CSV table of C-alpha atoms in Angstrom, one decimal:
chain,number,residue,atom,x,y,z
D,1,UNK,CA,4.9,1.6,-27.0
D,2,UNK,CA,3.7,-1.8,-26.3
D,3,UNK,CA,2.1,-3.6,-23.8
D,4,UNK,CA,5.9,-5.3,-23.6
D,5,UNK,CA,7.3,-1.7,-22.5
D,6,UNK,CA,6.7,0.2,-19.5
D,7,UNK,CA,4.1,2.5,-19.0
D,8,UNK,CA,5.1,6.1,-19.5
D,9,UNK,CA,6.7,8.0,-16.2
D,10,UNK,CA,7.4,4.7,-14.9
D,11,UNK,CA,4.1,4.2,-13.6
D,12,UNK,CA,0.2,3.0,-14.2
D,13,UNK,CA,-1.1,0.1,-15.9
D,14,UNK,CA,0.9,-0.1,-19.5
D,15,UNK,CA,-0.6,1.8,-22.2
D,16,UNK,CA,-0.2,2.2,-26.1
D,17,UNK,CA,0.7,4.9,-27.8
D,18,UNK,CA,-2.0,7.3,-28.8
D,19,UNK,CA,-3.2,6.2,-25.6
D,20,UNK,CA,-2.5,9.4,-24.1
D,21,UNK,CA,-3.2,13.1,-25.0
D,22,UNK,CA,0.1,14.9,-26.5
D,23,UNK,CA,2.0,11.3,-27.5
D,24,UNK,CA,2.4,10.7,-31.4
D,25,UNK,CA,0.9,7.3,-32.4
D,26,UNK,CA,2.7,5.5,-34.9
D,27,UNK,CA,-0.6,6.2,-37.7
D,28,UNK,CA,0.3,9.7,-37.4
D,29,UNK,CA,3.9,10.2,-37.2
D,30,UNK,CA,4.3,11.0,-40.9
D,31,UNK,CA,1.5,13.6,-40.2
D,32,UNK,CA,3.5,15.1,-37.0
D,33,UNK,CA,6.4,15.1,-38.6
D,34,UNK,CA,4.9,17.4,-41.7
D,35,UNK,CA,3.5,19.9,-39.0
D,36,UNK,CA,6.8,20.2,-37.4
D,37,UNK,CA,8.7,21.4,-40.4
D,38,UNK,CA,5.9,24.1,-41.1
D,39,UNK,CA,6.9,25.8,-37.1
D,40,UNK,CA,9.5,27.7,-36.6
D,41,UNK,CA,12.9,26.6,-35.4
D,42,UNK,CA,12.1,28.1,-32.1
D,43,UNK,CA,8.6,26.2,-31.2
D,44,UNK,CA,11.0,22.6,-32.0
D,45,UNK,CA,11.9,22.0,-28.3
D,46,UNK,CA,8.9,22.4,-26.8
D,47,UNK,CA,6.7,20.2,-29.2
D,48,UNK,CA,10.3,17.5,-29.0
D,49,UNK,CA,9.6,17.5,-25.7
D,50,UNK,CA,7.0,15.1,-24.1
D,51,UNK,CA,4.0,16.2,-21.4
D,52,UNK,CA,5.7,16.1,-17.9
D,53,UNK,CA,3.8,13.2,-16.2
D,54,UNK,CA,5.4,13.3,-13.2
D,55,UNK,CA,9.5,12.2,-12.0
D,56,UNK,CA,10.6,9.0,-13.6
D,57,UNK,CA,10.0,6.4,-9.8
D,58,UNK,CA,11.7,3.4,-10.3
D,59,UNK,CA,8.5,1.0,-8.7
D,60,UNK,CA,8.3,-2.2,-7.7
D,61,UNK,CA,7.7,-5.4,-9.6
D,62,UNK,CA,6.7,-8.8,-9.3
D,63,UNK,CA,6.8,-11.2,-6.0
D,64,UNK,CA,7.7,-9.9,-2.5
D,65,UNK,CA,7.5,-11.8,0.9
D,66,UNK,CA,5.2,-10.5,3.0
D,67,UNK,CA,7.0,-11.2,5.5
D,68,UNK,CA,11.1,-11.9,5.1
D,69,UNK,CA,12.7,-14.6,6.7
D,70,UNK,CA,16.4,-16.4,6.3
D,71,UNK,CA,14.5,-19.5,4.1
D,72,UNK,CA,12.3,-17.1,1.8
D,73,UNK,CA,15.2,-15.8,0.7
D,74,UNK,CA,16.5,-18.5,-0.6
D,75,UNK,CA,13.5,-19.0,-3.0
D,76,UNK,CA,14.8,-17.4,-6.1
D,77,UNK,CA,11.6,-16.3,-7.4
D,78,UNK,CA,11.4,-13.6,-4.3
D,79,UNK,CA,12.2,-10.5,-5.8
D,80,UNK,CA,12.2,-8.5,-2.7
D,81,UNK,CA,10.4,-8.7,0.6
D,82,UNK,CA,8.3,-6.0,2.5
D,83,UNK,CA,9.4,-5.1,5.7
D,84,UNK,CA,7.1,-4.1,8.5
D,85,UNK,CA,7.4,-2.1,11.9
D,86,UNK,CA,5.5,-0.5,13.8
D,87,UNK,CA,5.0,2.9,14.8
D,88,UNK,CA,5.5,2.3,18.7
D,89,UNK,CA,8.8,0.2,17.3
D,90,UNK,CA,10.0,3.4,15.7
D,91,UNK,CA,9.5,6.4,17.5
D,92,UNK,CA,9.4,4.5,21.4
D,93,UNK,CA,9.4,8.4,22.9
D,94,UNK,CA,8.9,11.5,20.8
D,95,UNK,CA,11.7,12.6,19.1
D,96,UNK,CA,13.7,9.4,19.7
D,97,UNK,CA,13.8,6.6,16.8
D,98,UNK,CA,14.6,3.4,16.6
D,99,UNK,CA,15.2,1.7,13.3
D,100,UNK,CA,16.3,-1.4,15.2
D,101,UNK,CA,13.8,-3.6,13.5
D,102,UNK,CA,13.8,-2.3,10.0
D,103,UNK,CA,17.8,-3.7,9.8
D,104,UNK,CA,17.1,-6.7,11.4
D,105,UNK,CA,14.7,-7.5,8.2
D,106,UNK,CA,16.5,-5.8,5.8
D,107,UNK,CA,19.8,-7.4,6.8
D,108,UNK,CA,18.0,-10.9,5.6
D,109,UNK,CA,17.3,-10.1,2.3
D,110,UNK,CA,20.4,-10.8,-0.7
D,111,UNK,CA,22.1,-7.8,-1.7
D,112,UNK,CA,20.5,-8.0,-4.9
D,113,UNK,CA,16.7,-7.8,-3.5
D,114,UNK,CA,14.8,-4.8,-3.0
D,115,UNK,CA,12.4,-3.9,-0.2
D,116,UNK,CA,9.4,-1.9,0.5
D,117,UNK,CA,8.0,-0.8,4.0
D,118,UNK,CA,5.1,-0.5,5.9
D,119,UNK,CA,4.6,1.0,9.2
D,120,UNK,CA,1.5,-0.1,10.8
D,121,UNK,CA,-0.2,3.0,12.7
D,122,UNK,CA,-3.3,2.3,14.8
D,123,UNK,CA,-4.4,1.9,18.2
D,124,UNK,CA,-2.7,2.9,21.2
D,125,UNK,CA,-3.7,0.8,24.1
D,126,UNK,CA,-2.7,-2.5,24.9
D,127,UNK,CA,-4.6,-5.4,24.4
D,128,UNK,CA,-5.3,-8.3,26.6
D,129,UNK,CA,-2.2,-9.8,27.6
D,130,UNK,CA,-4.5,-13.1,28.1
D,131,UNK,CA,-4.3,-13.8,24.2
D,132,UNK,CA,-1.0,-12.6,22.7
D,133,UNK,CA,-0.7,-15.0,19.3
D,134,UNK,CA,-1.7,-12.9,16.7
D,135,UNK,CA,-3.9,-14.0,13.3
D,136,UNK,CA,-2.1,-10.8,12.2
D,137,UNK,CA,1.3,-10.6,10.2
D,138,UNK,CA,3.1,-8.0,11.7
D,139,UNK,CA,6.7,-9.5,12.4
D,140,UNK,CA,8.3,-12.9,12.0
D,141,UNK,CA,7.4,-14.5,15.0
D,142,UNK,CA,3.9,-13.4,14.2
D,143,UNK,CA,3.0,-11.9,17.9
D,144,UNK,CA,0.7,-9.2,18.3
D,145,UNK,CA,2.4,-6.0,19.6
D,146,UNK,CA,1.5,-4.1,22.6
D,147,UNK,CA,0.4,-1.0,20.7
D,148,UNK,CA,0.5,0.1,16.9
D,149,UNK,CA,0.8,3.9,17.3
D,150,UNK,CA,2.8,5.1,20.6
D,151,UNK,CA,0.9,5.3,23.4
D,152,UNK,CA,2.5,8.7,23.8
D,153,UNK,CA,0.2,10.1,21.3
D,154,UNK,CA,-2.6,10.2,24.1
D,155,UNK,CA,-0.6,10.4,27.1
D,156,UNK,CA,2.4,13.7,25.9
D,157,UNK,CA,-0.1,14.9,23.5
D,158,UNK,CA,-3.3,14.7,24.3
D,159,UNK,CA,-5.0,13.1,21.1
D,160,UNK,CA,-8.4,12.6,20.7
D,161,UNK,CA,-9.2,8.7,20.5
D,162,UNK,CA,-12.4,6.4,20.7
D,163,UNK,CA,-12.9,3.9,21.5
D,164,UNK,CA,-13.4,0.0,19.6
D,165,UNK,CA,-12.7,-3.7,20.1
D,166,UNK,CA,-9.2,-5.3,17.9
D,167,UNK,CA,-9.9,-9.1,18.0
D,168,UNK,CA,-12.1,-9.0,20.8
D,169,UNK,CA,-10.1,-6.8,22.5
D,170,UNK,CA,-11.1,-3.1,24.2
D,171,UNK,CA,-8.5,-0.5,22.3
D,172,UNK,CA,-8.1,3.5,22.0
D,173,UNK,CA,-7.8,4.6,18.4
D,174,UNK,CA,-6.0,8.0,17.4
D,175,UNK,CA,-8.3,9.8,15.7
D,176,UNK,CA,-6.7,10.0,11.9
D,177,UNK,CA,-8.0,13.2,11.6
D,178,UNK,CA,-6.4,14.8,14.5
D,179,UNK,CA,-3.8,17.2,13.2
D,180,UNK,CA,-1.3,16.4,16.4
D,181,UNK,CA,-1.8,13.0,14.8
D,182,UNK,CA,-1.0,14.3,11.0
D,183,UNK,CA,2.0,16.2,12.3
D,184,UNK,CA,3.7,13.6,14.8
D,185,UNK,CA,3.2,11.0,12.0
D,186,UNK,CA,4.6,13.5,9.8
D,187,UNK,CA,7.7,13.8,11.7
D,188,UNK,CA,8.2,10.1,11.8
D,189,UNK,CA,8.4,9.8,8.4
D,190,UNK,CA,10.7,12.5,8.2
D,191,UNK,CA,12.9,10.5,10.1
D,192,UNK,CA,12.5,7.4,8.9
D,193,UNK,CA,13.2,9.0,5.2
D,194,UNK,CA,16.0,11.1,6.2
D,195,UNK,CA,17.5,7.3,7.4
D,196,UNK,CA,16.7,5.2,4.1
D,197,UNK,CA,18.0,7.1,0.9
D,198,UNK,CA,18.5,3.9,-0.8
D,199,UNK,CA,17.5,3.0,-4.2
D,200,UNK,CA,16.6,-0.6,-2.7
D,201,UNK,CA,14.0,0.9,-1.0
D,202,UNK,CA,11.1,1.3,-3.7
D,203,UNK,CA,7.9,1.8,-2.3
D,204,UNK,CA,6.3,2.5,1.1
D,205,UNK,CA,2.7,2.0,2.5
D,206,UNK,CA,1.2,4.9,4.0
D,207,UNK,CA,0.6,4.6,7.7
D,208,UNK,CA,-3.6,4.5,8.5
D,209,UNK,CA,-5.2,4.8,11.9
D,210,UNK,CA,-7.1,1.8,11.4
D,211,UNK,CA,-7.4,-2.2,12.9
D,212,UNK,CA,-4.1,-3.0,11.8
D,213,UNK,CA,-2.5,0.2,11.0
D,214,UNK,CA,-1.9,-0.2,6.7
D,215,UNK,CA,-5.3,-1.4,5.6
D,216,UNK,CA,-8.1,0.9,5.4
D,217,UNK,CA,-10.3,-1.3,7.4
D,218,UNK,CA,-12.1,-1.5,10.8
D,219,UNK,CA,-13.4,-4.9,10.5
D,220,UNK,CA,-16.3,-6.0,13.5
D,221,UNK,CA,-16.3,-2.5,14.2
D,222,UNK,CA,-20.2,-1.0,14.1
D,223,UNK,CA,-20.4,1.9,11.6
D,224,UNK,CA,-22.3,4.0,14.2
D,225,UNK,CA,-19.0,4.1,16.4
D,226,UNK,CA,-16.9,5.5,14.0
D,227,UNK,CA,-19.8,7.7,12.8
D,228,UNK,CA,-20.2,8.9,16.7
D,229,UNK,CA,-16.3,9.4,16.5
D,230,UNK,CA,-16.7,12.1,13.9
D,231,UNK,CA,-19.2,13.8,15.7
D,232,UNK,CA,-21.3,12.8,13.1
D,233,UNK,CA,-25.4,11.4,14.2
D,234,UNK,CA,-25.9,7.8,12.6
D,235,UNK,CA,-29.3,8.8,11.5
D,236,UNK,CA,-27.9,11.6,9.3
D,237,UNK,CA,-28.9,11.2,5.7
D,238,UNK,CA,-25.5,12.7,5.3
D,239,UNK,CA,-23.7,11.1,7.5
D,240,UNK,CA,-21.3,8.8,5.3
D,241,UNK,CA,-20.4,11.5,3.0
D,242,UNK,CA,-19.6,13.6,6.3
D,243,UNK,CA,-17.4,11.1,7.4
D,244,UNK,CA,-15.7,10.5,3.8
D,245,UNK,CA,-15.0,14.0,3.4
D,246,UNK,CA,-12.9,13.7,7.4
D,247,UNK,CA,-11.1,10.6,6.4
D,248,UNK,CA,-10.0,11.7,2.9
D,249,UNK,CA,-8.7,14.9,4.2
D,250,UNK,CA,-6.9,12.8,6.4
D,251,UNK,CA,-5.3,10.2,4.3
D,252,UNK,CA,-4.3,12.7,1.7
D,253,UNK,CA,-2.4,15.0,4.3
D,254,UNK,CA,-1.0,11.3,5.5
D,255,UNK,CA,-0.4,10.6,1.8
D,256,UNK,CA,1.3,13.7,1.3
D,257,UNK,CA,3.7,13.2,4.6
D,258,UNK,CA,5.1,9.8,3.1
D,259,UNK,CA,5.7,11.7,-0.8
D,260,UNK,CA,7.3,14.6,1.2
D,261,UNK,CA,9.5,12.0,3.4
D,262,UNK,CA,10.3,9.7,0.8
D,263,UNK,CA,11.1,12.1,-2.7
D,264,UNK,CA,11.5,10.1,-5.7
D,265,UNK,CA,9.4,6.8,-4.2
D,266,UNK,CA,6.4,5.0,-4.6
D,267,UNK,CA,3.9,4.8,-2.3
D,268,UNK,CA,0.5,2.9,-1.5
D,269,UNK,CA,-2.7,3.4,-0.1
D,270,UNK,CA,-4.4,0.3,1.0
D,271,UNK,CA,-8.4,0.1,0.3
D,272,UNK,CA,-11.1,-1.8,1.7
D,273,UNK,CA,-14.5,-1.0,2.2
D,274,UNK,CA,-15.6,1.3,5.0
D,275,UNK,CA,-18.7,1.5,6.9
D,276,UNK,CA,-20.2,-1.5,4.5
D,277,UNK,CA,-20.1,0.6,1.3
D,278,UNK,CA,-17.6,1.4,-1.7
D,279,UNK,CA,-18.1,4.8,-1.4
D,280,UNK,CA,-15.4,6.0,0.2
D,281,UNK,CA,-12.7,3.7,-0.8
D,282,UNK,CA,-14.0,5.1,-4.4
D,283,UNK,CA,-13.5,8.2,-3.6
D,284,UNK,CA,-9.7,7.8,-2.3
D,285,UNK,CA,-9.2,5.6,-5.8
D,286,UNK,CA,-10.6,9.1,-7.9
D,287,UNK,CA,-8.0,11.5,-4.8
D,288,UNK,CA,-4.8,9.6,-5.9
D,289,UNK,CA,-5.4,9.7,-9.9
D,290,UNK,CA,-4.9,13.5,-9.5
D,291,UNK,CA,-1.9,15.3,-11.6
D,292,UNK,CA,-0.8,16.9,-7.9
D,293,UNK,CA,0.0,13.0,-6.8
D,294,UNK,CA,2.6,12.5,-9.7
D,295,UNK,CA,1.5,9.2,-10.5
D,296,UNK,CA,3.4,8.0,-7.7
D,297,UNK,CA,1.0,6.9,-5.4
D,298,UNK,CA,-0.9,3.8,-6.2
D,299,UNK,CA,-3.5,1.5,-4.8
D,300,UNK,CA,-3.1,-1.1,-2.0
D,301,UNK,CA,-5.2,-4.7,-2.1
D,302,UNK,CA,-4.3,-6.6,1.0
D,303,UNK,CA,-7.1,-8.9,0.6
D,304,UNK,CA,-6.3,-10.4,-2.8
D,305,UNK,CA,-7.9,-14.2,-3.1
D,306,UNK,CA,-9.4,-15.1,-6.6
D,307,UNK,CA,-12.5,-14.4,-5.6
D,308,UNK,CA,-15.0,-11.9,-6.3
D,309,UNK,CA,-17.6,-12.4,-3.6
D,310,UNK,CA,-15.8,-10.4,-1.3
D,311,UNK,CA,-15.9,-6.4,-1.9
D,312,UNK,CA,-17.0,-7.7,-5.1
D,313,UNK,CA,-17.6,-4.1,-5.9
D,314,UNK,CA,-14.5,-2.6,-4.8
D,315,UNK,CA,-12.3,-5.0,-7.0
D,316,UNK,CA,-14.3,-3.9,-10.1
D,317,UNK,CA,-13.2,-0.3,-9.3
D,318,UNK,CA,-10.4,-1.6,-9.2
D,319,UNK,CA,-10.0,-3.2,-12.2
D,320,UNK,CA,-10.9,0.3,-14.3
D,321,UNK,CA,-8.2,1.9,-12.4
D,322,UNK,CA,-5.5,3.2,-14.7
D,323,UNK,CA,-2.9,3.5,-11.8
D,324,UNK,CA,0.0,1.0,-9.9
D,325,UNK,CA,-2.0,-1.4,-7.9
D,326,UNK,CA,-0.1,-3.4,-5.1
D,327,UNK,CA,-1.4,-6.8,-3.9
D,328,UNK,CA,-1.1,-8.6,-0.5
D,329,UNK,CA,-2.9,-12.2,-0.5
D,330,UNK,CA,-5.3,-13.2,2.0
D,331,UNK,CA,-4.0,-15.8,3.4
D,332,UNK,CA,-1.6,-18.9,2.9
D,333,UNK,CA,-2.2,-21.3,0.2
D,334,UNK,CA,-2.6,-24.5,2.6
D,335,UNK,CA,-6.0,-22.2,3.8
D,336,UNK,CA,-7.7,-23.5,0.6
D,337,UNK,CA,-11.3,-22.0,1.6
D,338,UNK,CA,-10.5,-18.5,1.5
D,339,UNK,CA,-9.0,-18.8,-2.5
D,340,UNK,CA,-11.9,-19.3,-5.5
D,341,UNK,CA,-12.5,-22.5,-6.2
D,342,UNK,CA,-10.2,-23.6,-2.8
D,343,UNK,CA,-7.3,-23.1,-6.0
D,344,UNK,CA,-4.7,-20.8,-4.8
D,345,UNK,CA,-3.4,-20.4,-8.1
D,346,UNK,CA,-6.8,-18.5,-8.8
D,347,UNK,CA,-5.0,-15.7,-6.7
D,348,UNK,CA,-2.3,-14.9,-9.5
D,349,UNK,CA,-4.9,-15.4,-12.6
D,350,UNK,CA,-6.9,-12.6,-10.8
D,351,UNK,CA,-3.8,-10.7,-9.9
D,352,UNK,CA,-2.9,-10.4,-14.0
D,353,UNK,CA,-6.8,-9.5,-14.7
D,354,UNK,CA,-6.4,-6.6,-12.6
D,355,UNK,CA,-3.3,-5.6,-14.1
D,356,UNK,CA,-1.7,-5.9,-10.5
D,357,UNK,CA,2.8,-4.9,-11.3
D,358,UNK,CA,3.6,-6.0,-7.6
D,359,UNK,CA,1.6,-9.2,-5.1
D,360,UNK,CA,3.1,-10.1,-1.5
D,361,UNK,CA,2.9,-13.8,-1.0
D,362,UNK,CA,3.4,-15.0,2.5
D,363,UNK,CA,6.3,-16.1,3.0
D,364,UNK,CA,5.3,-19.5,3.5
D,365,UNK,CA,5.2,-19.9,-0.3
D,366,UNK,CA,9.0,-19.1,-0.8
D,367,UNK,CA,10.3,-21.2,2.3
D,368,UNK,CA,8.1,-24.5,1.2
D,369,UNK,CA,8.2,-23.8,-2.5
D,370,UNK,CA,4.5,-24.6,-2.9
D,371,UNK,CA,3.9,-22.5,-5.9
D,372,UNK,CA,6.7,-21.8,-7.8
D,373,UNK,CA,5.8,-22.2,-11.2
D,374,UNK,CA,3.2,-19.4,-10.6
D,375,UNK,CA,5.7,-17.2,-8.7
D,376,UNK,CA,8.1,-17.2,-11.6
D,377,UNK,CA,5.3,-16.8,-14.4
D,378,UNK,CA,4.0,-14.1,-12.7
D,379,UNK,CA,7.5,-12.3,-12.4
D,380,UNK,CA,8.1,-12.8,-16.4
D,381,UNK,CA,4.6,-11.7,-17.0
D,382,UNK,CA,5.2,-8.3,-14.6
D,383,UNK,CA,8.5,-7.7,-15.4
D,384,UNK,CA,7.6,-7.5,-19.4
D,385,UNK,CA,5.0,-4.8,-18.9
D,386,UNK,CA,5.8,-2.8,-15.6
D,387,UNK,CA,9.3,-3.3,-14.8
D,388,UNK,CA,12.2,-0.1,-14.4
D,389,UNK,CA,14.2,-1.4,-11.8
């Protein structure tokens, strides 16, 4: 195989042959070949027949809107767009769904673009009515939503929260690991699978309880609070490894909702650093390389910016990791200080060193056109290594 081809099972960063245990590489065919006609007859289909490595996912490739709107589409280098929703948007009562929003973005995109989803979990309470423009993403008109998660969480179901400050803001966040949070969000994403069967649909975020609800973040919060949240004393020796081991139980029972929800799909788990450190985020990276994951869960980067100041560390995890990785970029290109060298190109250069199949531009990229020579070099250059669609 070459670095042309896709990677094997549809998924990871491409590799060569030989690359792999139990694959014949071209040096030593002749050699296989020999050993085969020495077996007998009987041993032939199980030494024809390659290592499973997981179901064959059709993933996605190149450049998505963050964000879709009627003049994005029109770009042609948007391959697809990612929609968002919330989970208060979805399930408004227990046991009643909505998918209202999800067709109202999906509906924009050209029948021959594909989408991927994210439904933003998070806090419950409502913020401050006094300053309701959001620096956030999460719809079109860019207005920050009442809640993330439904406040019904704390108020039917009695969920544990703590509480933090969104933006300034006093809020109540569900405790991830709460199992009446694990199985509500569980039953959501039954739902919201059961409804979307189609092959246009190729990869969904899982949901976090976190700032925004699909990064793994809790920017300006302190460490000790979400240390105290865990039950956990600050001036533990132990005490980030004690909340590690909480919040990867957590995100690999939440992992394990959106595979069970969404058979034959990819899926995403956004990193960022967490209580100032690597550690953790590491440790979720090392979770979702395990066979039980099927190679179909990758790595999220929301935070993608050609630079390497900021969770320096973290990105070069990242770029060791064999898997999918899935890029978001910081920002809008006209924001020249938050891109290396204030070059926004410096954002796709970065995306290829990682080996990144799949980056969400805003989508004021594909509605001004201010980048498209980069947009469709980084499709060609994704779609020769990573693509099965």
């Amino acid at each position: 195989m070459t670095r042309e081809a896709t990677s094997l099972a549809g998924g990871g960063k491409p590799m060569f042959f030989g690359e792999l245990g139990g694959t014949f590489s071209r040096r030593g065919s002749s050699v296989g070949m020999n050993m085969l006609n020495r077996l007998p007859l009987l041993l032939l289909p199980l030494l024809l027949v390659p290592p499973a490595l997981g179901e064959e996912v059709a993933k996605p490739t190149g450049t998505y809107a963050s964000v879709i709107t009627r003049r994005a589409v029109e770009n042609e280098n948007m391959k697809g767009g990612l929609v968002r929703v919330t989970w208060s948007e979805i399930e408004p009562e227990p046991g009643k769904f909505d998918f209202s929003r999800i067709e109202q973005q999906v509906q924009l995109l050209k029948p021959d673009m594909n989408w991927t989803l994210a439904i933003h979990g998070g806090w419950t309470s409502t913020p401050s009515r006094a300053n309701t423009q959001s620096r956030g993403n999460f719809s079109r008109r860019g207005r920050r939503p009442d809640s993330l998660a439904p406040n019904w969480l704390v108020s039917d179901f009695d969920v544990e929260t703590f509480a933090m400050s969104f933006r300034g803001n006093p809020v109540a966040m569900p405790k991830y690991w709460d199992p009446v949070v694990q199985t509500r969000l569980k039953v959501m994403l039954q739902a919201v699978g059961e409804r979307y069967r189609t092959d246009r649909l190729k990869m969904v975020y899982v949901p976090q309880m976190t700032s925004n609800g699909t990064e793994g973040h809790f920017n300006g919060v302190p460490p000790e609070t979400l240390l105290r949240a865990t039950g956990v004393n600050p001036r533990d020796r132990n005490a980030e490894t004690k909340f590690g081991d909480l919040w990867l139980k957590a995100s690999a029972e939440a992992t394990q909702s959106v595979l069970d929800a969404f058979p034959g799909k990819a899926v995403a788990f956004e990193v960022h650093e967490l209580l100032g450190s690597v550690e953790i985020p590491s440790r979720l990276v090392r979770e979702f390389q395990k066979p039980e994951y099927d190679s179909r869960v990758g790595i999220g980067m929301w935070w993608i910016s050609g630079k390497t100041t900021y969770q320096g560390d973290l990105i070069a995890i990242l770029k060791e990791y064999p898997g999918d990785l899935y890029g978001q970029v910081i920002g809008r290109s006209d924001q020249q200080r938050r891109f290396e060298n204030n070059d926004y190109s410096t954002v796709f250069a970065q995306a290829k060193e990682l080996g990144m199949r799949y980056i969400e531009p805003w989508n004021y990229e594909f509605e001004n056109h201010t980048c498209d020579e980069a947009l469709q070099e980084f499709n060609a250059s994704a779609y020769s290594m990573y693509s099965t669609e």
